[in-house]
Coordinates of C-alpha atoms and ligand atoms in Angstrom, one line a residue:
X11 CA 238.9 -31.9 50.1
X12 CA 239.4 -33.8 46.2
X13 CA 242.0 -32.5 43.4
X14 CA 240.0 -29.9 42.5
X15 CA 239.1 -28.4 45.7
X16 CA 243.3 -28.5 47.0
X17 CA 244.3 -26.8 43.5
X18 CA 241.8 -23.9 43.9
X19 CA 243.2 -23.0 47.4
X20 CA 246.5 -23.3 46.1
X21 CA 245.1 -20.6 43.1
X22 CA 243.5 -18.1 45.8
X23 CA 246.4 -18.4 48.5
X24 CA 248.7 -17.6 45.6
X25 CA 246.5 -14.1 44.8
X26 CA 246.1 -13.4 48.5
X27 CA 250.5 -14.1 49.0
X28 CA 251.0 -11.5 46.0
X29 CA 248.9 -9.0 47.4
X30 CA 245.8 -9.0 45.2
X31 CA 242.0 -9.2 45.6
X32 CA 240.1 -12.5 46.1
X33 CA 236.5 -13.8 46.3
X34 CA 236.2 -15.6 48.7
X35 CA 233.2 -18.0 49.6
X36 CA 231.9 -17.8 53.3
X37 CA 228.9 -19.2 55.0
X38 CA 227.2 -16.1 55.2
X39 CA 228.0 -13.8 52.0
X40 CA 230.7 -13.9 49.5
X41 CA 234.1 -11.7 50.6
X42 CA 236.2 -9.3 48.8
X43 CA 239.4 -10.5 50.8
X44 CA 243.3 -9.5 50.9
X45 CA 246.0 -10.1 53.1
X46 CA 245.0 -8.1 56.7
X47 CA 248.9 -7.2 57.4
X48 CA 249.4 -5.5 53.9
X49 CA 247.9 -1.8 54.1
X50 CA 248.7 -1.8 50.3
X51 CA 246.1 -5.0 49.6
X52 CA 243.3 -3.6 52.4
X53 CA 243.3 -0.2 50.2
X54 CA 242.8 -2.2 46.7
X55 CA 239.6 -3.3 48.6
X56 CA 238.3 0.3 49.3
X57 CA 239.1 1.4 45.9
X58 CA 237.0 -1.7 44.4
X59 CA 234.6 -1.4 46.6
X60 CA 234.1 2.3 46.5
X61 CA 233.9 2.2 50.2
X62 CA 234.9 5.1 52.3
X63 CA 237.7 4.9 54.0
X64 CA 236.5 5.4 57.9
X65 CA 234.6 2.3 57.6
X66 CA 236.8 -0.6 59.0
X67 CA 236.9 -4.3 57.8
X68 CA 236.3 -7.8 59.3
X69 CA 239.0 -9.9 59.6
X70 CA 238.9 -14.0 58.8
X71 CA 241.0 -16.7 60.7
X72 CA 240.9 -20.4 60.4
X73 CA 240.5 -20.9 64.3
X74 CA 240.5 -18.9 67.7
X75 CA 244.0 -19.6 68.0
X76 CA 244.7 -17.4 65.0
X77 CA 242.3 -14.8 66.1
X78 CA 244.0 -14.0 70.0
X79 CA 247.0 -13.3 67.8
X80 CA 246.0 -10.5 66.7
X81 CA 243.4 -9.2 68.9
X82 CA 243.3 -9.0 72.6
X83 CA 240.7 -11.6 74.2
X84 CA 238.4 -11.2 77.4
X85 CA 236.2 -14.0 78.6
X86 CA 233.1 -13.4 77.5
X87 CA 234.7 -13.5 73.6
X88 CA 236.2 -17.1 74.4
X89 CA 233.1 -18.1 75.6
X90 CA 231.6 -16.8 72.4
X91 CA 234.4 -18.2 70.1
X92 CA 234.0 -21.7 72.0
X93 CA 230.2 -21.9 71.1
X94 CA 229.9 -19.8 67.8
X95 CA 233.0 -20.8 65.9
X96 CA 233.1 -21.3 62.8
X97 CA 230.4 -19.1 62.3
X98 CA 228.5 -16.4 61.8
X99 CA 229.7 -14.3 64.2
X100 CA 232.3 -11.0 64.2
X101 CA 233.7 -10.2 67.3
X102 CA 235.1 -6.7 67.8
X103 CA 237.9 -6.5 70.8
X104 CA 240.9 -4.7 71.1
X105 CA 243.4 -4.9 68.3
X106 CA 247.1 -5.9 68.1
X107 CA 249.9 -3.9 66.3
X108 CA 250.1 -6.3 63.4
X109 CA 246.8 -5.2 61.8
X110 CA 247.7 -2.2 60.3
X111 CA 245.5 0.7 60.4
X112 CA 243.2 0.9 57.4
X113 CA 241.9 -2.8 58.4
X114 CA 240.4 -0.5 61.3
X115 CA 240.3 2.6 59.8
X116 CA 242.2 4.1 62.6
X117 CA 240.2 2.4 65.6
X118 CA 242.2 0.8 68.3
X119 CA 239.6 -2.4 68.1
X120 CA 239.2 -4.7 65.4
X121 CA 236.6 -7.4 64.5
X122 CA 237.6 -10.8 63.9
X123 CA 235.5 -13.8 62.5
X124 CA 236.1 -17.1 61.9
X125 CA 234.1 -18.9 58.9
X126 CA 232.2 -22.0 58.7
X127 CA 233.0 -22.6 55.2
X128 CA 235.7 -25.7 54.8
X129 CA 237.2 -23.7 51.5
X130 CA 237.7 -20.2 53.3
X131 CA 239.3 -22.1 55.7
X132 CA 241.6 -23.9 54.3
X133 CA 242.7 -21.2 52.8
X134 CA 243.1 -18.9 55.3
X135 CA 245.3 -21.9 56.4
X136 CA 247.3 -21.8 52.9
X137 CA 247.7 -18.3 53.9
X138 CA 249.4 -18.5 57.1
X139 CA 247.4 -15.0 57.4
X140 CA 243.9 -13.4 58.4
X141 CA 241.8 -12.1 55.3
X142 CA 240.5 -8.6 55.7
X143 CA 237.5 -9.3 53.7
X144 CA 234.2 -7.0 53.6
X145 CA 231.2 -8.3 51.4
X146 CA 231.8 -8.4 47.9
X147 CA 229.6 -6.0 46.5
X148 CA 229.8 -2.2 45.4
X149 CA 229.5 0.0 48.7
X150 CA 225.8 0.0 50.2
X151 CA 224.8 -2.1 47.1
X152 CA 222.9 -6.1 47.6
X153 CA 225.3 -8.3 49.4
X154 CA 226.3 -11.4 47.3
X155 CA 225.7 -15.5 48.0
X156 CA 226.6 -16.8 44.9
X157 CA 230.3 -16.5 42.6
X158 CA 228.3 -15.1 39.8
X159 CA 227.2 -12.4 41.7
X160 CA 230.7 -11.6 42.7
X161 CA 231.8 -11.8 39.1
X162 CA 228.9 -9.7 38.1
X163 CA 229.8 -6.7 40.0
X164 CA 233.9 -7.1 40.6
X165 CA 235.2 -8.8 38.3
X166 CA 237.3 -6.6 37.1
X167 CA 239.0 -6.1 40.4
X168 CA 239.8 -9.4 41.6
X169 CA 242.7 -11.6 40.6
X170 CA 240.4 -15.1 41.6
X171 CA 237.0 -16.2 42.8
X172 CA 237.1 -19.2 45.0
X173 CA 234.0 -20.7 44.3
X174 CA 232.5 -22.3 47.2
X175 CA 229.0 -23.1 46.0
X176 CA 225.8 -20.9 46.9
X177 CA 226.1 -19.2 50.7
X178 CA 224.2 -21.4 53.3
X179 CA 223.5 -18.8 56.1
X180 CA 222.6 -15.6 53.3
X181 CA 223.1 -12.5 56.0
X182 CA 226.1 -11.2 57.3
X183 CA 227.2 -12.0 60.4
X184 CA 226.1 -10.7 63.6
X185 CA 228.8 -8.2 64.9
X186 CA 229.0 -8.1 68.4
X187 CA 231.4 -5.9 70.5
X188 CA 233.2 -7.5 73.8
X189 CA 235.2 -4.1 74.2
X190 CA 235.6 -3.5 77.9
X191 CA 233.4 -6.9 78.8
X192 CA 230.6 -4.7 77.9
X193 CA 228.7 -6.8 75.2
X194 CA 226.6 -5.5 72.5
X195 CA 225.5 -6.2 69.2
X196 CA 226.5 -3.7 66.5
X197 CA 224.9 -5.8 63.8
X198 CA 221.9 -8.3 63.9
X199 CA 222.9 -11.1 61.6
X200 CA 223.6 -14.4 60.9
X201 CA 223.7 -15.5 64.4
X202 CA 220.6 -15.2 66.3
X203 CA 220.5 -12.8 69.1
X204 CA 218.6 -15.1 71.6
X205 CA 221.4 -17.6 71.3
X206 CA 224.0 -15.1 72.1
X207 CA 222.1 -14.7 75.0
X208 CA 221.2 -18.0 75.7
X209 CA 225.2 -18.5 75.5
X210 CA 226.2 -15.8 78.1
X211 CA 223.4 -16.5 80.4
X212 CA 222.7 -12.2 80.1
X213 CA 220.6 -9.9 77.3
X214 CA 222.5 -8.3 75.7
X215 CA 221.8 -4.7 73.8
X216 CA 221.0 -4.3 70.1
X217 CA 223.0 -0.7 69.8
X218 CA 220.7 0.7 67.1
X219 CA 221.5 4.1 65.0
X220 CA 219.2 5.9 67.3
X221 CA 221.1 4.9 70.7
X222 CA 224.6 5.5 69.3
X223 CA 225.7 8.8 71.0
X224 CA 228.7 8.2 69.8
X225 CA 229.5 9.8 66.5
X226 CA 232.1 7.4 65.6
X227 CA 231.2 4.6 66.9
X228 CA 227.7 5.3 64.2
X229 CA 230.0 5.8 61.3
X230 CA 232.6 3.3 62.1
X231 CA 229.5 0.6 61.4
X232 CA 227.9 1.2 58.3
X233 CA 225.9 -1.5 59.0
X234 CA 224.6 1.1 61.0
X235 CA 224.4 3.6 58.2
X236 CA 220.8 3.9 57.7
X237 CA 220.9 3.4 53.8
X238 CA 222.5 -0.3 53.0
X239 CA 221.8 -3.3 50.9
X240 CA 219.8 -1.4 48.6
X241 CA 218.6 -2.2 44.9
X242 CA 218.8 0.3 42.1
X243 CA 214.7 0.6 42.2
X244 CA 212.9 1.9 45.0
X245 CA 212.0 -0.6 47.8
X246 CA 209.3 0.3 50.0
X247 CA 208.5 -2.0 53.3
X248 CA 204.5 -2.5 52.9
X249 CA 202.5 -1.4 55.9
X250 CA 198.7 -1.8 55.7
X251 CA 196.0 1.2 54.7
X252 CA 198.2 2.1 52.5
X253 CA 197.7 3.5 49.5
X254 CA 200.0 3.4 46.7
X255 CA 201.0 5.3 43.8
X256 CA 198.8 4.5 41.3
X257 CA 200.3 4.0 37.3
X258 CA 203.7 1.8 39.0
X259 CA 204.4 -1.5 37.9
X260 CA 205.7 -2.9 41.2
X261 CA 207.2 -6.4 42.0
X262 CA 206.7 -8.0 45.7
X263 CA 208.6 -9.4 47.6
X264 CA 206.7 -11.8 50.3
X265 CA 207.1 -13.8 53.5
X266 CA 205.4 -17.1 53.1
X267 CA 202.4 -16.3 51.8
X268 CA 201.2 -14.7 48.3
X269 CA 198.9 -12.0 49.5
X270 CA 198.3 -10.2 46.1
X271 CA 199.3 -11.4 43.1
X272 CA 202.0 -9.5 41.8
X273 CA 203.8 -10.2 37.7
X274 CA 206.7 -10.4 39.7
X275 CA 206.9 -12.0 43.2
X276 CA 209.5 -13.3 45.0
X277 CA 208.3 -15.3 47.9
X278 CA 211.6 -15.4 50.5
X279 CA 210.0 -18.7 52.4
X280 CA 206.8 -21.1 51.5
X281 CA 207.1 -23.1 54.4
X282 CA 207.4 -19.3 56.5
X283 CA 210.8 -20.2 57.9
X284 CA 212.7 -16.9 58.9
X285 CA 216.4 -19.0 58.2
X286 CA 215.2 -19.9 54.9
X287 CA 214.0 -16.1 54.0
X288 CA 217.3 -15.0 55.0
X289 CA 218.8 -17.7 52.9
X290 CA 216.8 -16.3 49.5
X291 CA 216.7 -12.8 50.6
X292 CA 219.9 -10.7 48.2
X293 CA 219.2 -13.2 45.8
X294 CA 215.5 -12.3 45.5
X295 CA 216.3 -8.8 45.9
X296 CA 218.7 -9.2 42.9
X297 CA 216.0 -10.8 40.7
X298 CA 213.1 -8.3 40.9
X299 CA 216.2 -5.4 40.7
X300 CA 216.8 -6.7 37.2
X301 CA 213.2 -6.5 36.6
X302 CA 210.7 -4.2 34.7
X303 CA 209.0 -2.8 37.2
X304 CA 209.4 1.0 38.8
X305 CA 209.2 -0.3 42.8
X306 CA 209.7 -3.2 44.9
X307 CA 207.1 -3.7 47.9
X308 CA 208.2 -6.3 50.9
X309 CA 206.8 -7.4 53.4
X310 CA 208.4 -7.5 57.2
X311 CA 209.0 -11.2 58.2
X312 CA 208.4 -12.3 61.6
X313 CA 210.8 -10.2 64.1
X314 CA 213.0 -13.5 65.5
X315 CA 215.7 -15.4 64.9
X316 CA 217.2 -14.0 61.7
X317 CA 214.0 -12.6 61.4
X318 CA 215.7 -9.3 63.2
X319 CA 218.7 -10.0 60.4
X320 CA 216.0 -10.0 57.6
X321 CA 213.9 -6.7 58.8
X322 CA 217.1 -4.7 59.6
X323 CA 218.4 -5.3 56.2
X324 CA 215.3 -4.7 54.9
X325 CA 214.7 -1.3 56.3
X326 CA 218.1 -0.1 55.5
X327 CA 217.0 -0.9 51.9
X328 CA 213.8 0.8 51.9
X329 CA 215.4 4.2 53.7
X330 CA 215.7 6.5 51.0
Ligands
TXA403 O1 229.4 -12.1 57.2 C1 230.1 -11.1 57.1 O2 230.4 -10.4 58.1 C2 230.8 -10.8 55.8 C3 231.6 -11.9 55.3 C4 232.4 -11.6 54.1 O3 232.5 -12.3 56.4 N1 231.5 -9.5 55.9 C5 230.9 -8.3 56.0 O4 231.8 -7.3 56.0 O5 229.7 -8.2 56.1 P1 231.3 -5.8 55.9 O6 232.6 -5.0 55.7 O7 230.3 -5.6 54.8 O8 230.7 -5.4 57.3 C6 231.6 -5.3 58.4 C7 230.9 -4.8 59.6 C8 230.6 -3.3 59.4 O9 229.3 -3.0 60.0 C9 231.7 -2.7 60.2 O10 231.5 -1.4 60.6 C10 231.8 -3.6 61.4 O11 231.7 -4.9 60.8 N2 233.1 -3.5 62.0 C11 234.3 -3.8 61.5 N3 235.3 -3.5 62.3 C12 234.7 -2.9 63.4 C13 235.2 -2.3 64.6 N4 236.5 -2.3 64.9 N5 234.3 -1.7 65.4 C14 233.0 -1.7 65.1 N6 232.5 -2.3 64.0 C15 233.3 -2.8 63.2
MG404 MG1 228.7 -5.2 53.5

């Protein structure tokens, strides 16, 4: 950590310690982080955000040792934390009193994650404190993986961006639930699934939309809100015999390959690597949303590894 790097954490714990709004660089996607034991910070996040209030936040620690104080741990979630952390992995397990109630939106669990990005860490560290931090974008908007795009779309509403350089991972983390040593994934992400289960030595359930019986459980993870992540144009996932709307200037959005060519294509991996399509994939998205063109069409990417990451976002951004 040089000069620079020691005086910037000193800058974003200072904005965290007076209870205002920070960027803050992670592995996965930029954050929109506050203090997690100040109600008064987590609400300035809902109101920049625009993000309705009974959908709870992730909270960041510099290590497990900060997490079990404030969340209740089973074994299957130190196993996790011992393999996955830092990384891109939220763990959702029963909360302690400190984390006040609209971190959690009211929910007796809480998800904790711990970063693989030396400058969120050390200043979570500065802090003495977890960050409740969501992704730093405008509710259900494209998440962001560079400072710019944070200052593009918030900067009015935060104090300080830490800038930590462009995200390395590109998806959100993979939300997994250890409530009740039942263990399911709430959110495909940044973490493949297979490893998870290569980890625990079990498969273990993607809870999709469709399976949630539970009304609240649906709503209280709006990455299971079936519109997400979505440009301002239309985005359509291409399927074949298809026809499309003729008189459309559309932009692709492609896999590997360039199948058709298109004025304005964005291809998410040349060498067809799924962690390198989630890598480009919001910043692509951002590029042919700014764009003169009516519609964007993508293509699926190959479901594994982040590949499940990459399709699930882009389906939520093509549901309409
Ligand atoms: O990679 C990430 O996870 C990024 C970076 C900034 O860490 N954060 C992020 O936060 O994506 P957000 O707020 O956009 O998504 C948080 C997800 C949501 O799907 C939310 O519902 C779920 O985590 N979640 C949070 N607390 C939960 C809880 N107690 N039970 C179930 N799901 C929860
Ligand atoms: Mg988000």
């Amino acid at each position: 950590m040089n000069d620079a790097h020691s005086s910037a954490i000193a800058a974003a714990a200072d904005v965290i310690l007076a209870g205002n709004l920070l960027g803050l660089p992670t592995e996965t996607v930029y954050g929109l982080a506050a203090n997690a034991c100040d109600a008064e910070a987590v609400l300035k996040i809902f109101s920049a955000k625009q993000r309705p209030h009974f959908d709870p936040l992730i909270i960041h620690v510099a290590d497990s040792e900060m997490a079990w104080k404030y969340c209740h741990v089973n074994p299957a979630a130190k196993l996790l934390a011992a393999e996955f952390w830092p990384g891109p992995m939220s763990l959702v397990l029963p909360k302690k009193d400190m984390i006040p109630d609209e971190v959690t939106s009211g929910l007796n669990t809480v998800a904790v994650r711990c970063p693989d990005h030396d400058l969120a860490r050390a200043c979570i560290q500065a802090c003495g404190l977890p960050l409740a931090a969501p992704s730093a974008n405008s509710f259900g908007r494209i998440s962001p993986t560079t400072a710019q795009h944070v200052r593009d779309q918030l900067a009015q509403h935060v104090a300080y961006i830490l800038d930590g350089g462009v995200c390395r991972v590109g998806v959100e983390s993979t939300v997994i639930s250890c409530v009740d040593n039942a263990v399911e994934v709430l959110r495909p992400g940044g973490l493949s699934i297979e490893a998870i289960e290569a980890c625990l030595g079990q498969s273990v359930p993607v809870v999709l939309q469709q399976d949630v019986q539970d009304k609240h459980l649906a709503l209280s993870s709006p990455g299971m809100l079936d519109r997400h992540y979505a440009p301002r144009i239309p985005l359509r996932l291409k399927s074949a015999n298809e026809d499309w709307p003729q008189n459309m200037r559309y932009g692709y959005m492609s896999f590997s390959g360039l199948p058709w060519a298109a004025e304005h294509h964005q291809c998410l991996s040349a060498q067809g690597d799924v962690n390198e399509a989630a890598h480009n994939l919001f910043a692509a998205m951002r590029v042919l949303e700014a764009a003169d063109i009516d519609m964007i069409i993508a293509e699926h990417v190959p479901q594994q590894g982040l590949g499940i990451a990459v399709n699930d976002r882009l389906s939520r951004a093509a549901h309409a």
